[in-house]
Coordinates of C-alpha atoms in Angstrom, one line a residue:
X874 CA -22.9 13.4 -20.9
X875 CA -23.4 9.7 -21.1
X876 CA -20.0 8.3 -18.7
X877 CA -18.6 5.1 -19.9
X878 CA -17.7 3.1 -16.9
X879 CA -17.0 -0.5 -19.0
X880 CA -13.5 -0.1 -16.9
X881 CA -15.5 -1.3 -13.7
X882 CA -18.1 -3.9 -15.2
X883 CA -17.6 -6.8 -13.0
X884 CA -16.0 -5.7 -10.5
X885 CA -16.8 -5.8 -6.9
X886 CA -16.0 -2.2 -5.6
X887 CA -15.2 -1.2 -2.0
X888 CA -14.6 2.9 -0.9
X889 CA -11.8 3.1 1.8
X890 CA -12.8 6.4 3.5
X891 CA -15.5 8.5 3.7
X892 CA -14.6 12.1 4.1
X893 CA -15.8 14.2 1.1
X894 CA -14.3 11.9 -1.6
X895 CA -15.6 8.7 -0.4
X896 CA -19.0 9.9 0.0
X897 CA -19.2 11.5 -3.3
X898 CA -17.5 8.3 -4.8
X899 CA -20.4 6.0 -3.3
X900 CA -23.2 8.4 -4.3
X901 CA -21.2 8.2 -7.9
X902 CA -21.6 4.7 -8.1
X903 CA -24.9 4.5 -6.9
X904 CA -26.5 7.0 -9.1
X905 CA -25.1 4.3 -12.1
X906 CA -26.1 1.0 -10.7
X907 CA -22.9 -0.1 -9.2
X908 CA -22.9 -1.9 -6.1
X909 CA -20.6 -1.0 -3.6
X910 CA -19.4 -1.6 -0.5
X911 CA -18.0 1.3 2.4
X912 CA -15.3 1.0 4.7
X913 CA -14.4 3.9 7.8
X914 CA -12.5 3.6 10.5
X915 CA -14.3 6.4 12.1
X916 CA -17.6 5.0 14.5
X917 CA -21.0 5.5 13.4
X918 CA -21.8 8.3 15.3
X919 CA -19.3 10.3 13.5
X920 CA -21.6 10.4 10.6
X921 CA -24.8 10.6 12.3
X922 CA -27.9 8.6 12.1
X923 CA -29.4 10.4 9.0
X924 CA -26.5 10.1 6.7
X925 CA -26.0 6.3 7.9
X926 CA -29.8 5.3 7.3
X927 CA -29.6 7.4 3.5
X928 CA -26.4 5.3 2.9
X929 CA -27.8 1.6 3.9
X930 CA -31.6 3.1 2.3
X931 CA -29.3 3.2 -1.1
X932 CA -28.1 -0.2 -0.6
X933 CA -24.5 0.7 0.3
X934 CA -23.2 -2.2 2.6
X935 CA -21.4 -0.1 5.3
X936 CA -18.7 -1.1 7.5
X937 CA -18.0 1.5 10.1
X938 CA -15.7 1.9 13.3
X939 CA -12.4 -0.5 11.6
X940 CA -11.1 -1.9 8.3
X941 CA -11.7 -5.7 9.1
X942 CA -9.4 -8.0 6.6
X943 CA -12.3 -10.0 5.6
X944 CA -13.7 -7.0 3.4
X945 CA -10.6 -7.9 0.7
X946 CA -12.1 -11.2 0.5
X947 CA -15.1 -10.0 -1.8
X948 CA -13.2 -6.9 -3.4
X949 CA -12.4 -6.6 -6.8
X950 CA -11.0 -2.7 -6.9
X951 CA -10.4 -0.5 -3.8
X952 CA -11.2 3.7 -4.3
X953 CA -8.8 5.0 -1.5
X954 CA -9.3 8.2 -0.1
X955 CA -7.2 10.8 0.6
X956 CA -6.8 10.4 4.0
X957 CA -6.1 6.9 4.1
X958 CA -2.2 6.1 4.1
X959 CA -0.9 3.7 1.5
X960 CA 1.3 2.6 4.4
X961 CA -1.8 1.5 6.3
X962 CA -2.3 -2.3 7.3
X963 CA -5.2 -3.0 5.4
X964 CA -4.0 -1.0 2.2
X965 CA -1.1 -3.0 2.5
X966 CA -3.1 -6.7 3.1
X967 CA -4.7 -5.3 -0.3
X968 CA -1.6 -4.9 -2.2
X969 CA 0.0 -8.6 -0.9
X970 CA -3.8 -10.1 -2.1
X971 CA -2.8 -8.3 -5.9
X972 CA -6.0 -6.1 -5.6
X973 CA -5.8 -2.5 -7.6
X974 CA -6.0 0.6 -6.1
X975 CA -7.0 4.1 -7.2
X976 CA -8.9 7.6 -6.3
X977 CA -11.7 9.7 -7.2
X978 CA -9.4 12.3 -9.0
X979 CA -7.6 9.5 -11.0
X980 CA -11.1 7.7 -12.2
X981 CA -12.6 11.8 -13.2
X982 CA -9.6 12.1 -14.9
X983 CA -9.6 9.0 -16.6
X984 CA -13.8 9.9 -17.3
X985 CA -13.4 13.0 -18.0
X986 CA -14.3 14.5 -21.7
X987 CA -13.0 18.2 -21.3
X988 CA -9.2 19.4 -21.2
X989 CA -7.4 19.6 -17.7
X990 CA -5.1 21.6 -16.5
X991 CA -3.8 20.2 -13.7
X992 CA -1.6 22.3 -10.8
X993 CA 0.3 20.9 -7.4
X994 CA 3.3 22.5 -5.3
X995 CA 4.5 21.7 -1.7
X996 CA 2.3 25.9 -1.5
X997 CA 0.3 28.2 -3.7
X998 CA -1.8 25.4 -4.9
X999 CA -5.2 26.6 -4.0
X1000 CA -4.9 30.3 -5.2
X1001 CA -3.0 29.4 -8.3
X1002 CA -5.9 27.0 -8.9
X1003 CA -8.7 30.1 -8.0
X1004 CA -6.8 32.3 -9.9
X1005 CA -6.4 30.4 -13.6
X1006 CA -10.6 29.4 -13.1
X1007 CA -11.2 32.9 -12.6
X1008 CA -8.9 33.8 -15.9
X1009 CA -10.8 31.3 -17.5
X1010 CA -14.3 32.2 -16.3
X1011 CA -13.6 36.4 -17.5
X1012 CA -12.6 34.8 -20.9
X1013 CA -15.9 32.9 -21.4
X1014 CA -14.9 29.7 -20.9
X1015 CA -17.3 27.4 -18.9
X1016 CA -15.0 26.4 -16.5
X1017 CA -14.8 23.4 -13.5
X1018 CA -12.6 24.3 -10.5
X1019 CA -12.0 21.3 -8.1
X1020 CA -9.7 18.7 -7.1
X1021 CA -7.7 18.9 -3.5
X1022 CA -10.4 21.8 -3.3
X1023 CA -14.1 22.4 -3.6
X1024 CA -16.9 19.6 -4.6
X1025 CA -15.3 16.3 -5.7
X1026 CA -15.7 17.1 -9.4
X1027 CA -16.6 13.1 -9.7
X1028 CA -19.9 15.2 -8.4
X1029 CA -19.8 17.1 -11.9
X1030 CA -18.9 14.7 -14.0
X1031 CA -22.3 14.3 -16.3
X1032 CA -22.9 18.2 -16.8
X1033 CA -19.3 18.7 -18.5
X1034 CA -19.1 18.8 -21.9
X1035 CA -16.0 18.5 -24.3
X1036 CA -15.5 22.4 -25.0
X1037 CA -15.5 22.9 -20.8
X1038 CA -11.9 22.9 -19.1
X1039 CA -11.4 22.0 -15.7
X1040 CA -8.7 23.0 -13.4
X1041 CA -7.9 20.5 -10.6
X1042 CA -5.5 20.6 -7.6
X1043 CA -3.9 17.6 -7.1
X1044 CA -2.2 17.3 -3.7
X1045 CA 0.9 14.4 -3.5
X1046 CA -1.6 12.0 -2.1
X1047 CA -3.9 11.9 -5.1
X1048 CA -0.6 12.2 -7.6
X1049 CA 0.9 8.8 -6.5
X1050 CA -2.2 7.0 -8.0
X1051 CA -1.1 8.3 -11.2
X1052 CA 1.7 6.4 -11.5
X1053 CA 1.1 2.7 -12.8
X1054 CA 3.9 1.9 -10.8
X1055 CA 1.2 1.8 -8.1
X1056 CA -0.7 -1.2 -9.4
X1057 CA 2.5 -3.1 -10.2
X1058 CA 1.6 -6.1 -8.2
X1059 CA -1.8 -6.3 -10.2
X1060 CA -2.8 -9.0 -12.3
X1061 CA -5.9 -7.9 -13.6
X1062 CA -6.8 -11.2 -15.7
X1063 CA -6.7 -12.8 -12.5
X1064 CA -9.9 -9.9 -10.3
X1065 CA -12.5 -10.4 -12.9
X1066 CA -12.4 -7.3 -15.2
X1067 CA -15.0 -7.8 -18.1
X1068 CA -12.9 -5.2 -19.3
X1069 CA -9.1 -5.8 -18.3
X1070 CA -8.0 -3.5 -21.4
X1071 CA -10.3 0.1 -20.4
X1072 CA -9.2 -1.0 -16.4
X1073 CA -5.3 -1.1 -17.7
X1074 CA -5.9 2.6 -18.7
X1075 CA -8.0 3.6 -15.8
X1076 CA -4.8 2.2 -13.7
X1077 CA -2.0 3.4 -16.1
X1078 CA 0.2 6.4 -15.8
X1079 CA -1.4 9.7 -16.5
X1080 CA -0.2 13.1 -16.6
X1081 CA -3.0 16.3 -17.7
X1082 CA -2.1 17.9 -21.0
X1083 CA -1.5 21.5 -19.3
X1084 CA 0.5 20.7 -16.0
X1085 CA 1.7 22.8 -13.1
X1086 CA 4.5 22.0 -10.7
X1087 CA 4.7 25.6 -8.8
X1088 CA 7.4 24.9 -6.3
X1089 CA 8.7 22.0 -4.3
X1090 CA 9.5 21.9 -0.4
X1091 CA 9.7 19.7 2.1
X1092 CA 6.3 18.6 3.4
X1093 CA 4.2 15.7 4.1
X1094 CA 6.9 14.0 5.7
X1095 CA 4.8 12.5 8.2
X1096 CA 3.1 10.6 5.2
X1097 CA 5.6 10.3 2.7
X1098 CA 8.6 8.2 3.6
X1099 CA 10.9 10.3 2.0
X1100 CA 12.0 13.3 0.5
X1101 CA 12.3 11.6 -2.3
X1102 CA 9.2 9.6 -2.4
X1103 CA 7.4 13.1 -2.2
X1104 CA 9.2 14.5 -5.0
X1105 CA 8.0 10.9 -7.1
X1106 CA 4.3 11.6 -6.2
X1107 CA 4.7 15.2 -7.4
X1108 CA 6.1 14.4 -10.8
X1109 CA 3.0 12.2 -11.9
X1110 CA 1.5 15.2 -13.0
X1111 CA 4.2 15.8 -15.7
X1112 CA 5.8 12.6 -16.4
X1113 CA 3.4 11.5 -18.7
X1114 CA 2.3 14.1 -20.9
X1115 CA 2.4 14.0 -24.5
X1116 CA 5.2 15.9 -26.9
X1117 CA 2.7 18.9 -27.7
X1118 CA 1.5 19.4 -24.3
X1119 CA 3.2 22.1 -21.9
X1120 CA 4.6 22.5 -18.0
X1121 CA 5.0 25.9 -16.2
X1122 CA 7.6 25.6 -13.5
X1123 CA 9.3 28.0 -11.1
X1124 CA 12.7 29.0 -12.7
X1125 CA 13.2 30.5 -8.9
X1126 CA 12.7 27.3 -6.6
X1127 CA 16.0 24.8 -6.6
X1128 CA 13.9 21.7 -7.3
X1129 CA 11.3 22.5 -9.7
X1130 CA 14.6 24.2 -11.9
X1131 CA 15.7 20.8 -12.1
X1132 CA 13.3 18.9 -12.6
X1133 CA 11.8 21.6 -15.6
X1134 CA 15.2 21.4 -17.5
X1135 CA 14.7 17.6 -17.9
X1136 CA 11.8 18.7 -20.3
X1137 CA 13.0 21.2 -22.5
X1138 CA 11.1 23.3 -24.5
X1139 CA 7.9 22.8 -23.5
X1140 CA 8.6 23.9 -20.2
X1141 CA 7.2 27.9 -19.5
X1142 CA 9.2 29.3 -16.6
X1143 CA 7.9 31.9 -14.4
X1144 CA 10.1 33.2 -11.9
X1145 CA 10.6 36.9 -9.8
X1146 CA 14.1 37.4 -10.6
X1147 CA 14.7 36.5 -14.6
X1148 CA 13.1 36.4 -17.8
X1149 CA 12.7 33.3 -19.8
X1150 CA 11.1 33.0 -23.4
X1151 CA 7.5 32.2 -23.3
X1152 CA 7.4 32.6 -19.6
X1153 CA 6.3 35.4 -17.4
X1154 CA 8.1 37.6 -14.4
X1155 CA 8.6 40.7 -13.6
X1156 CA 9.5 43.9 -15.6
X1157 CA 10.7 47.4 -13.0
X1158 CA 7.1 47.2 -11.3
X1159 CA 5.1 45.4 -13.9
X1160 CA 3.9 41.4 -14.5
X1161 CA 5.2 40.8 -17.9
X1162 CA 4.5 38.1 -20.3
X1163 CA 7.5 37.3 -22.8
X1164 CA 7.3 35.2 -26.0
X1165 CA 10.0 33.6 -27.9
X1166 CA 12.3 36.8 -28.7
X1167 CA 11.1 37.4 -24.6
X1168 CA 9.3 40.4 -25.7
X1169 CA 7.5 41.9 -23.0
X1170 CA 3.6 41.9 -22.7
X1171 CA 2.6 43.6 -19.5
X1172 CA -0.1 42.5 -18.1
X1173 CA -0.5 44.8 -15.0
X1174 CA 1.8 46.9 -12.4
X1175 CA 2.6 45.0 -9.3
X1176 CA 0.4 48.7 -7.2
X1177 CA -2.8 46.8 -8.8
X1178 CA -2.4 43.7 -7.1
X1179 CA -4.9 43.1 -4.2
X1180 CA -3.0 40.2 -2.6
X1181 CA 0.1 40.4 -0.1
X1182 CA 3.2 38.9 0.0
X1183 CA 6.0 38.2 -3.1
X1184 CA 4.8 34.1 -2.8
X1185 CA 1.3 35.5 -4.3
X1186 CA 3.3 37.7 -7.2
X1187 CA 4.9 34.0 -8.2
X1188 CA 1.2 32.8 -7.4
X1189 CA -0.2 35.0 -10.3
X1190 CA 2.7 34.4 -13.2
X1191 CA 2.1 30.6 -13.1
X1192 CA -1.4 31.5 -13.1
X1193 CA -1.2 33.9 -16.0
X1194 CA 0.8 31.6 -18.1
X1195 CA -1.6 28.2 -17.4
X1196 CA -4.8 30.2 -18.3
X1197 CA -2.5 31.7 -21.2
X1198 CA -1.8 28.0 -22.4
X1199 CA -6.0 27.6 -22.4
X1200 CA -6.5 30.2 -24.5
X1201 CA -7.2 33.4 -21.9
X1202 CA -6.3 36.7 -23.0
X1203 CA -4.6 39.4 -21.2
X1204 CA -7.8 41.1 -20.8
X1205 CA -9.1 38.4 -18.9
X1206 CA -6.0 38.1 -16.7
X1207 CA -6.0 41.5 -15.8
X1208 CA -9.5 42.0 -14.8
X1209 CA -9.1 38.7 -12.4
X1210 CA -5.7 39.9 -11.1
X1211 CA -6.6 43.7 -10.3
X1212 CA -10.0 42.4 -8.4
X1213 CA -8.7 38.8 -6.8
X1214 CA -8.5 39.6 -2.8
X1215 CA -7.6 36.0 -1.9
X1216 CA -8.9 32.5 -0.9
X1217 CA -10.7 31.5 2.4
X1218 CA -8.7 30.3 4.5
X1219 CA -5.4 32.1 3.2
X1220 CA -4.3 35.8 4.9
X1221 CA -8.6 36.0 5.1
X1222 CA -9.2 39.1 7.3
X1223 CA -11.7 37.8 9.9
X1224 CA -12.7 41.3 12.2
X1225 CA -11.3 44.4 13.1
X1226 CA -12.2 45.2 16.4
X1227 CA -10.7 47.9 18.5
X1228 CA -8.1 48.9 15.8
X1229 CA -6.8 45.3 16.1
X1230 CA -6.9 43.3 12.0
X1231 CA -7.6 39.5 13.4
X1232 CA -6.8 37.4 10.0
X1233 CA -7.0 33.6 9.5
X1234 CA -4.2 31.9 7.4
X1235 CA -5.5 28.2 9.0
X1236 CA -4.5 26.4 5.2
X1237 CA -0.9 27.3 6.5
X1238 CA 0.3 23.8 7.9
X1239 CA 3.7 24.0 6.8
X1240 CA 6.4 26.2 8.1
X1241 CA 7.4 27.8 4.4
X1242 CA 3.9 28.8 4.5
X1243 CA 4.2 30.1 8.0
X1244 CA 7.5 31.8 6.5
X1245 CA 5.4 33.2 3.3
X1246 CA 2.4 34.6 5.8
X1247 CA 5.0 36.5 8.1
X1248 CA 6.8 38.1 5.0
X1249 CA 3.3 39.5 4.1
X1250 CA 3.0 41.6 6.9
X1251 CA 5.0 45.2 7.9
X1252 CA 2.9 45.4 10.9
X1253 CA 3.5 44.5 14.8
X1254 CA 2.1 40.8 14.4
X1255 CA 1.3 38.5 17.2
X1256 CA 1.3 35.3 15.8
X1257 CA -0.7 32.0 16.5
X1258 CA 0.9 28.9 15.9
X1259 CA 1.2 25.3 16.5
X1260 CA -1.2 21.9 15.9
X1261 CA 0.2 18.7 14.8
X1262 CA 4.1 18.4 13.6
X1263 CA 4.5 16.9 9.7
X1264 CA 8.0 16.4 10.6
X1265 CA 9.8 19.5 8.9
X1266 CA 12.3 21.9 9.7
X1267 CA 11.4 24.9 11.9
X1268 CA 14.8 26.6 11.5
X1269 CA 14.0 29.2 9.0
X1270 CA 10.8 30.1 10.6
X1271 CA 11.9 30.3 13.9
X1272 CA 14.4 32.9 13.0
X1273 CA 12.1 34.8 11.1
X1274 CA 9.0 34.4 14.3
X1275 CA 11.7 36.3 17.1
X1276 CA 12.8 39.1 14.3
X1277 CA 8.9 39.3 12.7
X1278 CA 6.4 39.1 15.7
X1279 CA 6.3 40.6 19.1
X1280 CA 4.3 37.8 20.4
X1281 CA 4.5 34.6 19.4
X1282 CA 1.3 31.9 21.1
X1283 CA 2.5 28.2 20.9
X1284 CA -0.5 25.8 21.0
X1285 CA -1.2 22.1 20.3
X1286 CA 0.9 19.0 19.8
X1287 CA 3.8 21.1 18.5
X1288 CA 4.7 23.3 20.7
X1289 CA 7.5 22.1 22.5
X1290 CA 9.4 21.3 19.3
X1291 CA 8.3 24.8 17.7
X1292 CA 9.5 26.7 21.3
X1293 CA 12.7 24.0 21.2
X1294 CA 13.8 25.5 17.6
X1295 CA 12.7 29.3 18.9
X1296 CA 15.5 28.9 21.5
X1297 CA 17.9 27.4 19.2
X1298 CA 17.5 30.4 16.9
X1299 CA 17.6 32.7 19.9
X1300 CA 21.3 31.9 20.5
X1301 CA 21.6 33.7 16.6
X1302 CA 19.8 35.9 17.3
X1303 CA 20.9 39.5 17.2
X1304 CA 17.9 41.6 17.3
X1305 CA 15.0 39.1 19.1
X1306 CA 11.6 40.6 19.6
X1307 CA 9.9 37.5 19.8
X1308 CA 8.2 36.7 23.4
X1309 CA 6.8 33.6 23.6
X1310 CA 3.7 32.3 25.1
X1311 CA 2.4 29.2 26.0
X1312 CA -0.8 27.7 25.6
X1313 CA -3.3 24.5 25.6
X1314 CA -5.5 25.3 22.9
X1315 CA -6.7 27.8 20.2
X1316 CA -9.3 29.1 22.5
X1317 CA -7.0 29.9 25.0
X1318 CA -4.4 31.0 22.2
X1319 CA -7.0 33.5 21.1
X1320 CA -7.9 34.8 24.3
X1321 CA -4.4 36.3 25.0
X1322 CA -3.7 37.4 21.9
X1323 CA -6.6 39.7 22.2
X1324 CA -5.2 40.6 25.8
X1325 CA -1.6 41.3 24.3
X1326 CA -3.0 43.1 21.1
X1327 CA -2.8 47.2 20.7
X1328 CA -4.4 49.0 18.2
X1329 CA -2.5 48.9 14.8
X1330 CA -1.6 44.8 15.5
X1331 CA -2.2 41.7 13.4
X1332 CA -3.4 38.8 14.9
X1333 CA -2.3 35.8 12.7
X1334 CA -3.2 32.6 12.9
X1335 CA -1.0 30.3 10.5
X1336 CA -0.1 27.6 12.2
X1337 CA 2.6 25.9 10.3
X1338 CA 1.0 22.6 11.1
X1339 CA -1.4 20.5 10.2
X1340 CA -5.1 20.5 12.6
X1341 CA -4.9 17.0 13.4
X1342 CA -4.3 17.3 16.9
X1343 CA -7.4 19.1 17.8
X1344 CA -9.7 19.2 14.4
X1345 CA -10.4 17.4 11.7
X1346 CA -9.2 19.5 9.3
X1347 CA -8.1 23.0 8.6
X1348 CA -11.5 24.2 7.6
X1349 CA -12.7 23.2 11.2
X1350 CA -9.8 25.0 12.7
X1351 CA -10.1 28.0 10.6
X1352 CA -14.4 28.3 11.8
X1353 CA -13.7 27.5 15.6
X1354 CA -11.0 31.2 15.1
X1355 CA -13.5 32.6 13.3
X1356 CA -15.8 31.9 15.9
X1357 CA -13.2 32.9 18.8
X1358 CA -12.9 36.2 16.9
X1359 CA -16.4 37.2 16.4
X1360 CA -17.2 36.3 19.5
X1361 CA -14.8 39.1 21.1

């Protein structure tokens, strides 16, 4: 596919990050002539030698170790990546100059030729996302799975073709850069567009035609202001959509209930506990599909399913009716749904060693998906947890940790605050099993539980927090336990 890129003739572009989307955005521009300039506030020798000589051998000026001021004075149009704040100083020096801003996702979508079905939610994102690709991969359809997960699919961009669908997560951080809103301080006749009208649409309001909202909770409240400037990010993905285009929503969670209703009809409900037309839920022990007259279509019994945990049943309705909306049969839902054992990363059994299951749930960094991962489990659990606080409430999950889990490891930046609530709850408390343990780090957390563990225990690691304190992402958590673990 030839890629139009007249939105950015003229303009003087400068990456603001480079974890996975940066880089990919700079090799991107590269590969069609553009020049542009790369900002990271992480040293050089975070990247390594070879990586920094490929960049500057491609002509990339670099700019490594800060974000100095005098960068804006040359820029036309900053890419910011995911990791950088929009409450950062020199995000905000660019705003106050009137320079635009926008992402990786927002300038695929904006590229992009083929449908996209688009899918966030405060949890479930990444195996809702796995799940409708499979669908759409056992119906024949050549199929692009990316977004918040996987290869930037600005990597992809020239192999996909018109007929191809792509199915993106899109986390609140990329979602806020769909909103024009964003670029309201822009004048664009005044940065030198040769193009202001294609830039105006590169920087407008987009939503995909097929749109996912699975649940919303709080989270990300150490980068969102508010609450409510969370639940604004989230709603990019359907505020925007044309009259013909369609939502699936959780009839079961409080916000996306209201939130759906404000879109009527075109709105496809899943939910555990009723049954909506055109929607999907449950039927005795089977995953229905219902059209308008809400007919039941079943598309397999709940015994068939390979994942735990009710969260993954909700998981595979909205999954069953985006792929539905994309043309995926039944068929094809059923073979995906009856083989699917889970994403890396998510309840992943790592070992079993000495009758003792050690699993990895690291891509838990909330506590509502610490809450999911407990309720998965009917075994004696000794649970890892702790990392970097995202400012959320701990209540629930403390409650659930002293009733759920025999031992309970604290480790990382949290776990004062995480023991704090555990005490709090204790005073509720009427049947406590919970003993908790203190410790530095994961290592140390690790080494324990396999001193504490009997044959017939889980050893869970789901943090409810994010890895910052000690990693640089969950990934990186997730392989150092993996690590631990095989190396018992």
């Amino acid at each position: 596919m030839m890629v139009d890129l007249n939105a950015l003739s003229g303009l003087n572009l400068l990456v603001v990050g480079l974890g996975r989307e940066g880089m990919a955005l700079v090799e991107f521009f590269q590969a069609h002539g553009l020049p542009v300039t790369a900002t990271d506030s992480r040293p050089e020798e975070t990247f390594g030698d070879a990586v920094v000589s490929s960049l500057a051998e491609q002509g990339v000026a670099l700019v490594l170790g800060d974000h100095p001021l005098d960068l804006l004075d040359q820029a036309s149009l900053l890419f910011v990546s995911g990791g950088v704040p929009l409450s950062s100083p020199f995000i905000q020096a660019a705003v106050e100059r009137g320079l635009p801003l926008c992402t990786e996702s927002k300038l695929f979508c904006y590229l992009c030729p083929a449908q996209i079905i688009g899918i966030t939610g405060s949890s479930g994102k990444t195996t809702t996302t796995t799940l409708v690709g499979q669908m759409l991969v056992a119906e024949g359809r050549r199929t692009w799975v990316g977004g918040n997960i996987g290869q930037p699919l600005i990597s992809e961009l020239e192999q996909i073709q018109a007929g191809d669908v792509v199915v993106m997560e899109l986390s609140s951080f990329q979602l806020e850069y769909f909103h024009a809103r964003l670029n309201q301080h822009v004048d664009l006749n005044a940065i030198g567009a040769a193009n202001p009208t294609e830039l105006a649409k590169l920087l407008g309001d987009w939503s995909p035609s097929i749109s996912a909202i699975l649940n919303v909770t709080p989270n990300h409240l150490d980068r969102h202001p508010t609450m409510k400037d969370y639940v604004r990010a989230k709603r990019a993905i359907t505020n925007y959509q044309k009259p013909e285009d369609a939502i699936v929503m959780s009839l079961d969670n409080d916000m996306t209930r209201t939130i759906g209703r404000q879109f009527g009809q075109k709105v496809r409900w899943f939910s555990l506990e009723a049954q909506m037309p055109h929607g999907a839920g449950l039927l005795n022990e089977d995953l229905v599909l219902f059209d308008a007259q809400v007919e039941p279509t079943v598309v397999t019994n709940k015994s068939a399913v390979k994942l735990r945990g009710s969260h993954n049943l909700s998981n595979i309705l909205a999954a069953c009716l985006l792929a539905k909306e994309a043309g995926a049969s039944v068929e094809a839902m059923r073979a995906v749904i009856t083989t699917f054992t889970g994403v890396e990363h998510r309840l992943e059994v790592v070992a079993e060693i000495n009758g003792v299951t050690y699993v990895n749930d690291s891509i838990s960094t909330s506590p509502e998906r610490l809450i999911a991962a407990l309720n998965a489990f009917s075994e004696s659990l000794i649970l890892l947890a702790g990392g970097r606080d995202k400012h959320l409430p701990w209540n629930e999950a403390a409650w659930l940790m002293l009733h759920k889990v025999q031992h309970i490891i604290l480790f990382g930046e949290a776990a004062d605050l995480i023991e704090a609530a555990i005490d709090k709850a204790r005073l509720q408390a009427l049947h406590a099993i919970g003993q908790v343990h203190r410790r530095t780090s994961l290592d140390e957390a690790v080494e324990l539980a396999a001193q504490l563990a009997q044959p017939g225990y889980i050893v869970l690691l789901s943090p409810g927090c994010a890895s910052y304190d000690a990693f640089s992402s969950y990934v990186e958590r997730a392989a150092r336990f993996k690590e631990l673990v095989n190396n018992l």
